[in-house]
Each structure stands twice: as C-alpha cells, then as structure tokens.
C-alpha cells in the first residue's frame, strides 16, 4: 500500500475492505511521506519492518526482487503524486489521457475505487435500468452533499481539509473533484448513459478558500436525457448525502447512500416498491455483491466485529497485565447467556400457566465476577 | 472454529467479523458434522487440511499440542451440542447455571455473541440511559420481527428452518429462543434494568410446527418500569426488524437495527434529535465502536470490499485462463477515471465561461479495451 | 352542539369537520357549563344569542319547538355527563348496555367519533383485510403513544389534563379510556376481528396521578389471532403516535396516524408496496373518503384555508380601521404573481438561448405598496 | 366564484378552504364556461339559481346591484382569461406588469394562491431563516416533481391535462408555469432572497406535447446565494413532491410537502432537530397557521369530516327512502362505544387480578341492529 499511514482516513477503509473477503493480505507498504511516519505506521499494522519502504519507487524495486513480492498495489495517497487509483485519476486531462493509453497498452487491470458502485442496490439499480425496467431514461437527478467544509477547517491544519482545498495538491477542482466525480460516476453507472455536455456554476462560499466548495451542474446525456448534479461541502446537516434518482418513461427509481440497503422503484400505475438487499425483487447483480441476508444491514458485520475487537482488547490487556479499556467490557458474557435461558424458561412457564406472571431465575452467586462485566465501570 | 461450514450462515459472519479489524486469523476448524463436509469447507476457506478436524474434541487435543495452536475458539454450531457461544447459551436452565459456574471458576473470558450490542448507536443509547439522559426509565418497548418462517419452510428441508423448529435441537423454545433472547438482551443492555417477571403468550401459527413462532411478553423490571416484548417469525414484510424504544420521565429514545446508524432522542419540551454514528452528539461509547465517519453507513466497507473481491475474481480468472464472472467486470477502470477528469475539465471551463454548455472530452480510441469493462455483457 | 366552548379542543375540530363538506351548519348550542361562558362562546361563533342555551335540556326543549330546530346534536363535552357521542361511550358497562338498548329501540342513528376510522388509508386497510389480501390474520400490533402527561400537568390546572385524570369525570380508566379505546377500535376495525380476551398491566407513573397513564395489554381474538396493545401518555417524543400493524399468513400491513396518507403492504415473496391516498392501488373504500389527489396531504386544504383566513383578517382589519396581524400579511400578492411570470419569461428566454444566464424582470416601481406585503414586518 | 364547476379540481379545494374557518360563504358563481354546466354546478352546490351566472361579467354587474352582493370573488379558472388569482398571474410579462399597476392603484387586496406558503412549517421555515437561524444563506435546492403527465394524457381529452398542455390556454410555459412557479415562490418565500438570474434547460419528453414537461434551472440570488430548481411532470413515482432545502453558513433546513407537518433543521455541530407542527420549537409564525395539536396531521380534520359526511349520507338516504352508500355505514356506532367500555372494564379487572386473562362483555342481543352497521355489506 502506498499512503494510508498515520492520520489517513481512506487507507484504513481500503485495508478493512481488502481483508473482508480474505482475498488479499497487506504485506508491504510505503505508508507515509516521511520514513519515520511510514515505519511507525507499518509497525502499528504489524508489517515486517524490512517491508516498510520510504517511498513507492523503492517498494516497487525491492518487492519485484522478492519471490513473495507484492501482487497488487493499493495507492491511497492524496492526489499530488502522478499515479493514483483513488479518484480523481489525475489533475489534468492530458495526464488522464496518457494514463489511459499506458494502461491500455499494459493490458493490466486498473481499478478505480468509485466505491459507491460496489453497493448491492446500486448494482441492482444499474441492472434494472439496463434491463429496461424504467423504459427510456428521461431525467437523472444526482447529488452529493456534505457539511464538513462549511467553515474554514483547512485553516486549522486538519489534514483532510488541507490537501483537499489546496490546488497544488488537489488540482483545479475542490468539491467537484472530491465528491462531484463520485456523483457523476454514479449517474453514468446507474443510468447506463453517457453525459455529453455540462453547464456548470462553481462557487466558493468560505472566505479564503482556493477551490470550489459548491457545484451546480446541468447535464445533457447522449440520447436526449437531461439531468442535474449538485455537489456541496458546505451543506449543514449533510454528512455523505449521496443520492440518485433516475426517471424513465415507464418508471423511476431512487437510492440514497445513507440507507444503502433500500432501492425504491415506482412503475407508472403501480404502488412504489421498496427492494431491500437480500429481499424479494433483488436480482443476481445485487446477489453478487451481497454477503448477508436482507434486513441485516451490512453494518451487521461491523457490529459483530466489535465484539471480536473488544475480546481482543481484553485478551491483550491480560497479557500486558494492564486494565482493559472499560468500553471493551461491554461484551456479553455467560451471565447474559444465563439471562436469556432464564427468560425462555420463565416465558414457557408463564405461557403454560395461561400467562401468569412468572419470575426469572436469578444468577448463581458464583457468577458475580462475570456479572460485573455487564455494567459500565 | 467449530461449525460454520458449508450451508451455514452465521459462521461466515463470524469469520468476516473476526477478520475485519485484523485481530484474529482462522487457522483451524471442525467446520461440519461430517468429516467430508468439514474438509470441503476447510478447503474452501484455504485452511491447511491437517488443521481441518472431524470434531471439536480432536481439534482441541491436536491444537493444544502445537506451538502455533489456536488461542481462541469460535463455536457457531446449531444449539444441539453442549457448549455454545452463540445464544441461547444452553437449552436448559440447569445447564446454564452449571456453565456459568464453570466459567466463573475458570476465570476465562466467555463471550456471547449478542451481536446487536456491538452497534455503535446501541452503545450510545446504553451510555445515554446510564448517564441519566432519559431520567428514570418507565417503559421499554422491544420487538424483533421476521417473516421467513411464515410458511412451513422446515418441511422443505431448508437447513436454517429445520434445526430452528426442532425441539430436539433447539430446545423447548423456537422464535422466543432464536430472536426473542436477542430482543431481551437488548432491552436489558440499553435500559440498564433487570427484568424480574414476565407474562407470556407463546403461539404457533404454522400448522405442524413444533415450536412457538410468535411470542408476546409483558415485562416487569426491577424498580417498577414496565415493558413489552414481541418476537415473531411469521410477520410478512419484516426481515430483521429489531427495534427498541425506551421512555423515561425526561426523554425517550428509539433505535432500529435496519437503520443502525441513527438514534433518535426526544427530550420533553425540545424537538427530537437524531444522533448519527460519527456525527454531533455521538459520544465515546459510540466512538469506541465506530470505524468510519458518520454518513458513511458501515456497509460502506462492504461496498469497498466488493471492488476488491471483483478485482480478485478478474485476477484469478486470468491465472486460470477462464472468463471472469461478468458481474466482476463492473469495477470502475481507468476509463472511468478519465471520465471524472473530463467532467472536472468541462465544468471548470463552463463555469469560467459563465455557465456555457461545454462538451466532455472523449476517451482516447486506444482505451476501447478498457471501455468495454464498463458495460454489462 | 353541547360543550365545545371556550377552552375546549375537540369541539373546534368537530365544527371544522362538520363544515368541511358543507353538509351541516351550526345553529344552536349549549357550549359551556356556565351561562356566561356559553354565551361568550356562542358570540365568538356568531350564533344568534337566543340560540345559545344554558344547558342541553333547555336546548333540546326549545329547539324542538322551532320550525327550523336542530336536526342533529354533536355532544363534545368531557365524559362526566350521562350521554356522550365522543368516546368512551360511558364510564360504566351497565350504562353502556342501557344506552345500546335505548339506541336500538329508538331506531335513530348514533355516531361515535372514533375518528381515526375516517382516514382514507384506514378504510383502505380494512377493505384489503376484508378482501383477503393478508390471508388469515395472525397478529395485530396496535399502539397509541403520547407524551403530554409525562409530568403532573393536571396539577397546573390545565383543562385537558384535569378532567382526563379525574376519576369522578373520566371514570375508572385514564390513558386506557382516553386513547387506548381508540387503538382498540382501530385494531378491530382494520382486522375485522373481534377481541375476546385481554391480559392487562395498567400503570401510573406520575406521582399523585389517580388514573393509569400507561397500559400494556395482550389480546386474544376470535379465531386464534393474537395481539398486543400499548397505550401511553408518558412516552416522551410521542405526540399522537397511533400505529397499527396487522400480519396474516399471506401479507402484512402497517399504517401510522402521523403519516396518514401512506399504507404499507408486504406480500410474502414480493417487495413491500406503499399505497398512497389517491395513488395506484388505492381502492373504492379509500376513494369514498378522499377529497383531493394523492401526494397532496390532506393538510393541503388547511394550507389553502390559511390564505383565506389571512385575507379575512386583512379585510376585517380594514373595516375596523386597525392594523392587521402582521402574520396575516404573508399572503402572496399580485407582486408574487409578477415574480412567477418574470421567472417563466426569463427561463423561456434562457432556454431558447441555450441556457444563457438571464435576468428576471424587475417589478414596476408603482407596485412597491404591494411589495412590502411580502416581507415580515 | 368564477370557474370551479363540474370537472374542475382546484375549485372544490378553494371552497373547502374558504369554509374551513367559517370566514366566507359561497353565495354566487359563474362556475363553468357554458350556462347549462354552470347552472348544473350551481345546483349541485345548492346555490340559488338566480345567483348562478353565465359569465363573470354578468355576475359582477348583477351582484354589484344587490344589497347582499358578493364581497370577494375567487377566480379559479384555467389560465386563459385575463384576470386570475390562481397562479401564474398572467401569460405575458406585460399583462402582469399592467395588472400589478392596476392593483396598486386600486388599493384593493389581491391574493394569489401560492397555497404552499400557507403550511405552518413553511411559515416556520421562513421565520427561522428571517431570524438568522441559518446564518447567511448559501444554497437553495427546490424541486417539484409529478408523474401524471408521463404519458400523453392530453390526447385522451382529460380536462386537467388538456388545458395545461395547450399554449393557447396556458401560455408559453407548461410544467414550468404550472408547478415550477410554485417551487420558485417557495424558494423566495422561505429563503427571503430575491432571485436575480436563471439559466434554464426546458425539455419536452412526451412526443407531440406542445409545452415543456421538465425544467432544470440554475438560480442566482441577490447577495450571492446559488440554487437549483427542478420541476417535472414526467417523474414516475412522484405525485406532488414539492421539496425545499436551504443551507446557510450556520445551519440547513429541509421541508417536504408530502410530509408537511415536519421541518428538519441541522445546526453545525449539533444533532439535526425535527420540529413538528404544534410541537417543541414551533414558534408564533407556525402557531398562526396551526389549528390542531401537533402529532395530529391536519388530515385529522378530514378524517373527522368523513364521519360527518357518512352520517349525512345515512340521514339523506333515510329521507329519500333509498339504501345508503354502503361505504357510509362504516361510521362507528353505539355498539362500538360498548366495545370500548367493555375493553376498559375487562382491562381494569385483569389488571386488578395481576394480569389474568379476562373476557370482554358481549353486546346485549337487542343491539344486533346496530351491530351490523359495523360490517362491510
């Protein structure tokens, strides 16, 4: 991995994502722009120090020489080096065209993490449009609103804000490049249409900011569809409010990133339907990107992971002979298991006795040690 | 891992969860009830065959003998063996009491995966109640509704339905034990109250079913609070509709598992507030269980992971000289990156020219190979 | 009208409701418990003073003698007189049975304002259940939660709270009689089932309160369906949260009074549908109770009425030579009309000129008088 | 009233709205474009025939001569006569300017039914922006989407569609004039800002349609705020989806016409709040336009009115010796009242007996006549 060290945000997401399906292992990295921070970050991630490199060029050279060298590199740096695989691809059109040509010649894969296209219901939406469920597409409304740059956060030195608002690092576009391009990709990805022309109004509302923080675009698509794109980082109340609506001559659909498991489709003359990931109406395109049953939001895995993480903290604290983070003590224990069994026993008894009120069995005294685990310190 | 092989559901969730934060690695397993299925499952998970065991006893013995033996076991079998760490703890109160005592004596950790307590906003809710934000708790309304057993699914031999409706495997409770205990744990976990008495009405609506599929309970809590618990597996339209509302003399709160990132709190005399994971009002209890910024639902990681999984499929297909799953071809490519850069260039130009309509630059011809990756076959 | 004078709430609702379809006119009343307040209330409603009576008996006698005497009486008093047509019908079962018999003998109509049964989508829900859309009903979950009695409001002398918490006026039930009976009627009305048995837990959480303020009931219905009813007036965050869910062996439905125009129905194996008043899927039962097209919430009429009311205030202020309520000056004027026409003209021009930015025409100077009407004083 | 006769939609809304607060009475009308239809419409509304006029000029002349002549005229015709008080004001800018001048000279009131500005929470939103709750306004996103013209409905002769898509009757704008002007008024009304420039893209998607059915506008406001307006009548799934969001440097707010009783406001650094009509946070501007308590949607009055209308139908059927509309038989009766009292009695008894299941009292036999009123024929 190049970039993604201490203080970064997206690098950790890439690592979690790469681990989730156990298809990749992180074995080497040039994780930060200074050797010291790179090594510290590598240590934190338990990378062998000899595979923590000071820069990506060195990493490329050394790893190429290893029998067990890296198979793929995830580049998750800010936008100011000349190869990126997070968007935007480059900061100039010429560089982009050049890179496209190089990749085409190389015959290698080049994946760009327009990650929103990985949501099951976005895949479902694209498949439904492609299958003609909407008829001919007429209008595409897409927006991505955030609030976090409503003030001059970059003036505080906050890392995320600083490079995103610096034209020497982000290139000539701010909000438009940072999140507008995600909304734009989503619009073309779901609608299956190619945008041919835009009319744009870029604004900078925060005094002293050097790049746009609000963008209003009108869109014309090949074939005559029309649309609008709004991207803003100065919209209080919006966190990552990426939302798309596509309307055809037969139906319309709507999807919101903050409720990613639901896709609404309304066919003319029929009640609107809500298709839920893993539920009725979700097809193979969604199934391909679905790990767990419908109704369990995908955060379900993170909630499960939290228990594992808290257990790890308790184990590590024991080994280190220190007190664990008290918040890691909320993991349910055998005592909670007893409570559940006691509920079942009492409820069965009550039901057999025509609903008579029935007391729950108390925990054996000896489990008091366990019991305290269940309360906040 | 014991159990969780081919055909299981929760095992895969445990594996993803254990991997997510990279604190655990799966190294050995007794993954199924027959050696053949156990080995097949182990192979699918890339376990060294010598560490795929026919039963958990053998695994315990052999691993104990290894220098690199297992540190922790995740037991994710159906409820019909005598040690479980998924709920319900046991199928009889006596066994539960015995197990509590054994664990207390052992001094070992015993984690029970009441996984819903791992959600950041559930942790937040518990912390707010504990901090007195609700005042004295008066009423707790908790429910867990599903639809999947609305018909006699067990008669079709479906694995999940079969063991869950078989008293010899699940014990004397059906819906109540399977999901009612989750709702019950959530009620005590969030309210911080201990339930002392229940009045229950258990029903079996599907003809021929041997265990309850709908449970209505009234609850009395220590200190005088009252509540109701509804658990149903015959509620069409409900997938995993776990929902809790707690009302005190100063405020009330509400949380729904299907929208886990939001917690609503209403204080008397003030407009209701929505606290979002990672957003304003979310405190340290939630932060401890939060991996990514608010507004990005936790499924955000899974969406990212989907791109990694699809890239892996493309790489593996190349190695194997086969065609990749066409659905894995939806990964955005350098061509999409070019589109984004073209958007930025056109929008900047349009904005400079007072919003004049401006065409997007076309892809270099040589990138046609890449381009096709972007369309469904 | 008997009752419904100064300080009452429901009387005004009855009057607005009776007027809405222009089938009734209020011509006489015994509007309050003292002659003075009755007359003052009559004057406020522009009733001829000779038709403002001191008590309902006098009104009945006098009106009977008039050629143009009343055709129907709306009785909207607190529950402490012996004939009521708002619910609860009486405060004792014997009185209720007696009244039923009297009404049956009289052959007259007797309408009880279980007003929630008048919502179009409640009519739709009942019709769908009756038509078998849900199959055999298994479970009914109904609840009515409010927050307004979370504190001892009656101790402040607030009129609504005082009589509702006084057993000598409300009878032996508080929350249960006041709103629980509405939820109960809705459960039977929508499900078409008759409740045969209840198991109840009534609580009083506010110190010193003489009647229940929280009620938990389990319900058994003829034919085997089961249900739960929760009524509470001590649930912070709840205003008039009347909600019903009915689940059958083929489908489930859900309706909420705070979003009355939407009915959700989920059939096993199909995506849930949202039926909107006046929209696709809404049948004759809903149409019978529908006045305006779908998507316009019924409050649409009230919003329209607000403009009429504000115009009336302006007219009356002119006649009286006084300044109007400044809030009545928000009615859009001809100046706003001009703005709309200017928008249309500018937009047509811009569109013809390929989206060029186009200025809106300014108001003629002479309209300044009108213009100021559009701004808050 | 001029217009609003048989086949019209908005006329009936105006009548209901004018009646609701009992400040106006309909006494005369020129209700349709042919004398016969005008008279038939007048009869249906119970107007004295001598006050049903063939045209508005005759009505104006005759009513002026009456001692009890009309005080105000509500003009609710299609847009093709030269005076309107529904929007758009005129079909040409010159006519609008002329009308503004005439009204200014006349000194008379001129109310334009931009009815959405009558919603309590729209008044609240405007007041909050005016009070500085949002800080300096930066962005205004407004939209009004409908689906009803997604097909060539005008080709079927449907009255509403026909005049709205006929340039000789609606003027040069279709969707933009019909609903875009409402969205535009709302944007200026709530934001308190004046729009100075627009860049527009008007489209006609339905083949053969003579006016725009989709409009995308970018907006520039005095003071530097930016915005976008989308109006569409070809958006499947949208009924009257009028929605506005305003973002300032301190907070943002959102309101949707289909859920008019709720206003969301998000202040930077604080959890978003939901202000409900009649609830905490709703101020005097909203109170002025509020008739009933929060939580009761304004449709609550219509639901009440439905019972009155059904009773009227039953009374009229008796007088006419005909069978009533069976749908009018759903009015709850004394039998339902008995059920409620029986519930209270049984619940009190059960609660006293520690929740024992308790049967509800049965209706006296003599009430069978009433009982049948409660079931659909």
Short mmCIF file of C-alpha atoms in Angstrom, two decimals, chain A residues 142-326:
data_model
loop_
_atom_site.label_atom_id
_atom_site.label_comp_id
_atom_site.label_asym_id
_atom_site.label_seq_id
_atom_site.Cartn_x
_atom_site.Cartn_y
_atom_site.Cartn_z
CA UNK A 142 -27.85 13.16 -8.63
CA UNK A 143 -26.37 14.94 -5.62
CA UNK A 144 -23.62 14.55 -3.06
CA UNK A 145 -23.84 16.90 -0.10
CA UNK A 146 -21.52 17.21 2.89
CA UNK A 147 -21.27 19.75 5.70
CA UNK A 148 -17.70 19.28 6.91
CA UNK A 149 -16.18 22.19 4.98
CA UNK A 150 -18.88 24.70 5.96
CA UNK A 151 -16.18 26.56 7.87
CA UNK A 152 -12.52 27.20 7.01
CA UNK A 153 -11.43 23.87 8.50
CA UNK A 154 -8.27 23.96 6.37
CA UNK A 155 -7.13 26.98 8.39
CA UNK A 156 -6.90 24.71 11.44
CA UNK A 157 -4.42 22.44 9.69
CA UNK A 158 -6.80 19.48 9.70
CA UNK A 159 -5.13 17.04 7.29
CA UNK A 160 -8.18 16.02 5.25
CA UNK A 161 -9.26 19.61 4.73
CA UNK A 162 -5.81 20.95 3.98
CA UNK A 163 -4.92 18.86 0.96
CA UNK A 164 -8.46 18.86 -0.38
CA UNK A 165 -8.55 22.65 -0.55
CA UNK A 166 -5.00 23.12 -1.88
CA UNK A 167 -4.91 23.49 -5.68
CA UNK A 168 -1.27 22.44 -5.74
CA UNK A 169 -2.28 19.07 -4.29
CA UNK A 170 -5.89 18.56 -5.41
CA UNK A 171 -5.67 20.21 -8.78
CA UNK A 172 -8.05 22.88 -10.06
CA UNK A 173 -11.26 21.43 -8.62
CA UNK A 174 -12.27 21.15 -4.96
CA UNK A 175 -15.70 19.81 -4.08
CA UNK A 176 -16.35 18.98 -7.72
CA UNK A 177 -13.27 16.76 -7.95
CA UNK A 178 -13.53 15.30 -4.49
CA UNK A 179 -17.20 14.22 -4.42
CA UNK A 180 -18.77 15.60 -7.59
CA UNK A 181 -16.86 12.98 -9.58
CA UNK A 182 -18.36 10.24 -7.39
CA UNK A 183 -21.87 11.56 -8.08
CA UNK A 184 -21.06 11.81 -11.77
CA UNK A 185 -19.77 8.24 -11.96
CA UNK A 186 -22.88 7.04 -10.15
CA UNK A 187 -25.11 8.90 -12.63
CA UNK A 188 -23.46 7.25 -15.64
CA UNK A 189 -23.08 3.88 -13.89
CA UNK A 190 -26.75 3.57 -12.91
CA UNK A 191 -28.33 5.24 -15.92
CA UNK A 192 -26.04 3.50 -18.40
CA UNK A 193 -25.98 6.82 -20.24
CA UNK A 194 -23.01 8.86 -21.30
CA UNK A 195 -23.00 12.54 -20.38
CA UNK A 196 -22.08 14.68 -23.38
CA UNK A 197 -22.33 18.26 -22.11
CA UNK A 198 -22.45 20.17 -18.86
CA UNK A 199 -23.37 23.71 -17.86
CA UNK A 200 -21.75 24.49 -14.55
CA UNK A 201 -21.88 27.03 -11.77
CA UNK A 202 -19.00 26.52 -9.34
CA UNK A 203 -18.97 28.58 -6.16
CA UNK A 204 -16.63 29.12 -3.25
CA UNK A 205 -18.58 30.20 -0.18
CA UNK A 206 -15.94 30.01 2.51
CA UNK A 207 -13.78 33.15 2.56
CA UNK A 208 -10.16 32.50 1.62
CA UNK A 209 -10.82 29.04 0.22
CA UNK A 210 -8.91 28.49 -3.00
CA UNK A 211 -11.15 25.87 -4.59
CA UNK A 212 -14.87 25.43 -5.20
CA UNK A 213 -16.95 24.14 -2.28
CA UNK A 214 -20.33 24.05 -4.05
CA UNK A 215 -21.08 22.96 -7.61
CA UNK A 216 -24.33 23.12 -9.57
CA UNK A 217 -24.31 21.39 -12.95
CA UNK A 218 -26.91 20.81 -15.63
CA UNK A 219 -26.27 17.64 -17.62
CA UNK A 220 -27.12 16.57 -21.15
CA UNK A 221 -26.84 12.88 -21.92
CA UNK A 222 -26.44 11.10 -25.24
CA UNK A 223 -29.91 10.21 -26.46
CA UNK A 224 -31.58 13.31 -25.05
CA UNK A 225 -31.90 12.63 -21.34
CA UNK A 226 -31.39 15.63 -19.08
CA UNK A 227 -30.12 15.89 -15.55
CA UNK A 228 -28.73 17.93 -12.73
CA UNK A 229 -25.79 17.34 -10.43
CA UNK A 230 -25.31 19.12 -7.13
CA UNK A 231 -22.17 18.65 -5.08
CA UNK A 232 -21.57 20.64 -1.94
CA UNK A 233 -19.26 20.51 1.06
CA UNK A 234 -20.99 23.46 2.72
CA UNK A 235 -24.44 21.95 3.32
CA UNK A 236 -25.06 21.77 7.10
CA UNK A 237 -26.92 18.64 8.11
CA UNK A 238 -25.45 16.61 5.26
CA UNK A 239 -22.77 14.07 6.06
CA UNK A 240 -22.34 11.90 2.99
CA UNK A 241 -25.71 12.51 1.39
CA UNK A 242 -25.07 10.89 -1.97
CA UNK A 243 -28.42 10.36 -3.63
CA UNK A 244 -29.55 9.44 -7.13
CA UNK A 245 -32.91 9.39 -8.82
CA UNK A 246 -33.44 8.20 -12.38
CA UNK A 247 -36.74 8.66 -14.19
CA UNK A 248 -37.74 6.92 -17.40
CA UNK A 249 -40.93 6.86 -19.43
CA UNK A 250 -42.12 3.73 -17.59
CA UNK A 251 -40.77 4.03 -14.05
CA UNK A 252 -38.49 5.91 -11.71
CA UNK A 253 -36.01 4.75 -9.09
CA UNK A 254 -34.31 6.31 -6.09
CA UNK A 255 -31.33 5.31 -3.94
CA UNK A 256 -29.57 7.03 -1.04
CA UNK A 257 -26.11 6.13 0.20
CA UNK A 258 -27.07 6.76 3.82
CA UNK A 259 -29.69 3.98 3.53
CA UNK A 260 -27.81 1.79 1.06
CA UNK A 261 -29.82 -1.39 1.51
CA UNK A 262 -33.00 0.08 0.04
CA UNK A 263 -33.90 0.83 -3.55
CA UNK A 264 -37.26 2.36 -4.38
CA UNK A 265 -38.81 1.75 -7.77
CA UNK A 266 -42.10 3.26 -8.89
CA UNK A 267 -43.72 1.99 -12.07
CA UNK A 268 -46.43 4.14 -13.62
CA UNK A 269 -49.79 2.97 -12.36
CA UNK A 270 -48.44 0.71 -9.63
CA UNK A 271 -47.67 1.37 -5.97
CA UNK A 272 -43.98 2.15 -5.41
CA UNK A 273 -41.94 -0.86 -4.34
CA UNK A 274 -39.03 -0.99 -1.94
CA UNK A 275 -36.44 -3.57 -2.88
CA UNK A 276 -34.21 -4.49 0.04
CA UNK A 277 -30.79 -6.06 -0.30
CA UNK A 278 -31.34 -9.79 0.02
CA UNK A 279 -35.10 -9.40 -0.15
CA UNK A 280 -37.77 -10.05 -2.78
CA UNK A 281 -37.02 -8.42 -6.11
CA UNK A 282 -33.26 -8.25 -5.61
CA UNK A 283 -31.64 -9.99 -8.56
CA UNK A 284 -28.30 -11.59 -9.41
CA UNK A 285 -26.46 -8.30 -9.81
CA UNK A 286 -27.24 -7.46 -6.20
CA UNK A 287 -26.73 -11.04 -5.02
CA UNK A 288 -23.20 -10.95 -6.41
CA UNK A 289 -22.41 -8.09 -4.01
CA UNK A 290 -24.42 -9.39 -1.04
CA UNK A 291 -22.77 -11.14 1.89
CA UNK A 292 -25.53 -11.44 4.47
CA UNK A 293 -29.31 -11.78 4.47
CA UNK A 294 -31.62 -8.86 3.88
CA UNK A 295 -32.74 -6.87 6.88
CA UNK A 296 -29.35 -7.23 8.42
CA UNK A 297 -27.70 -4.00 7.34
CA UNK A 298 -24.16 -4.58 6.21
CA UNK A 299 -23.02 -2.79 9.36
CA UNK A 300 -24.17 -6.03 10.99
CA UNK A 301 -20.72 -7.41 10.29
CA UNK A 302 -19.08 -4.41 11.95
CA UNK A 303 -21.30 -4.88 14.99
CA UNK A 304 -20.17 -8.47 15.17
CA UNK A 305 -16.58 -7.36 14.64
CA UNK A 306 -16.91 -5.01 17.57
CA UNK A 307 -17.39 -7.95 19.91
CA UNK A 308 -14.31 -9.63 18.47
CA UNK A 309 -12.33 -6.41 18.81
CA UNK A 310 -13.41 -5.98 22.42
CA UNK A 311 -12.47 -9.57 23.23
CA UNK A 312 -9.08 -8.98 21.65
CA UNK A 313 -8.64 -5.90 23.84
CA UNK A 314 -9.49 -7.94 26.93
CA UNK A 315 -7.06 -10.69 25.94
CA UNK A 316 -4.28 -8.21 25.17
CA UNK A 317 -4.86 -6.40 28.45
CA UNK A 318 -4.49 -9.69 30.31
CA UNK A 319 -1.26 -10.48 28.52
CA UNK A 320 0.04 -6.99 29.17
CA UNK A 321 -1.14 -7.04 32.76
CA UNK A 322 -3.00 -3.79 32.29
CA UNK A 323 -6.62 -2.79 32.74
CA UNK A 324 -8.63 -3.14 29.55
CA UNK A 325 -10.44 -0.21 28.00
CA UNK A 326 -13.64 -0.22 30.05
#
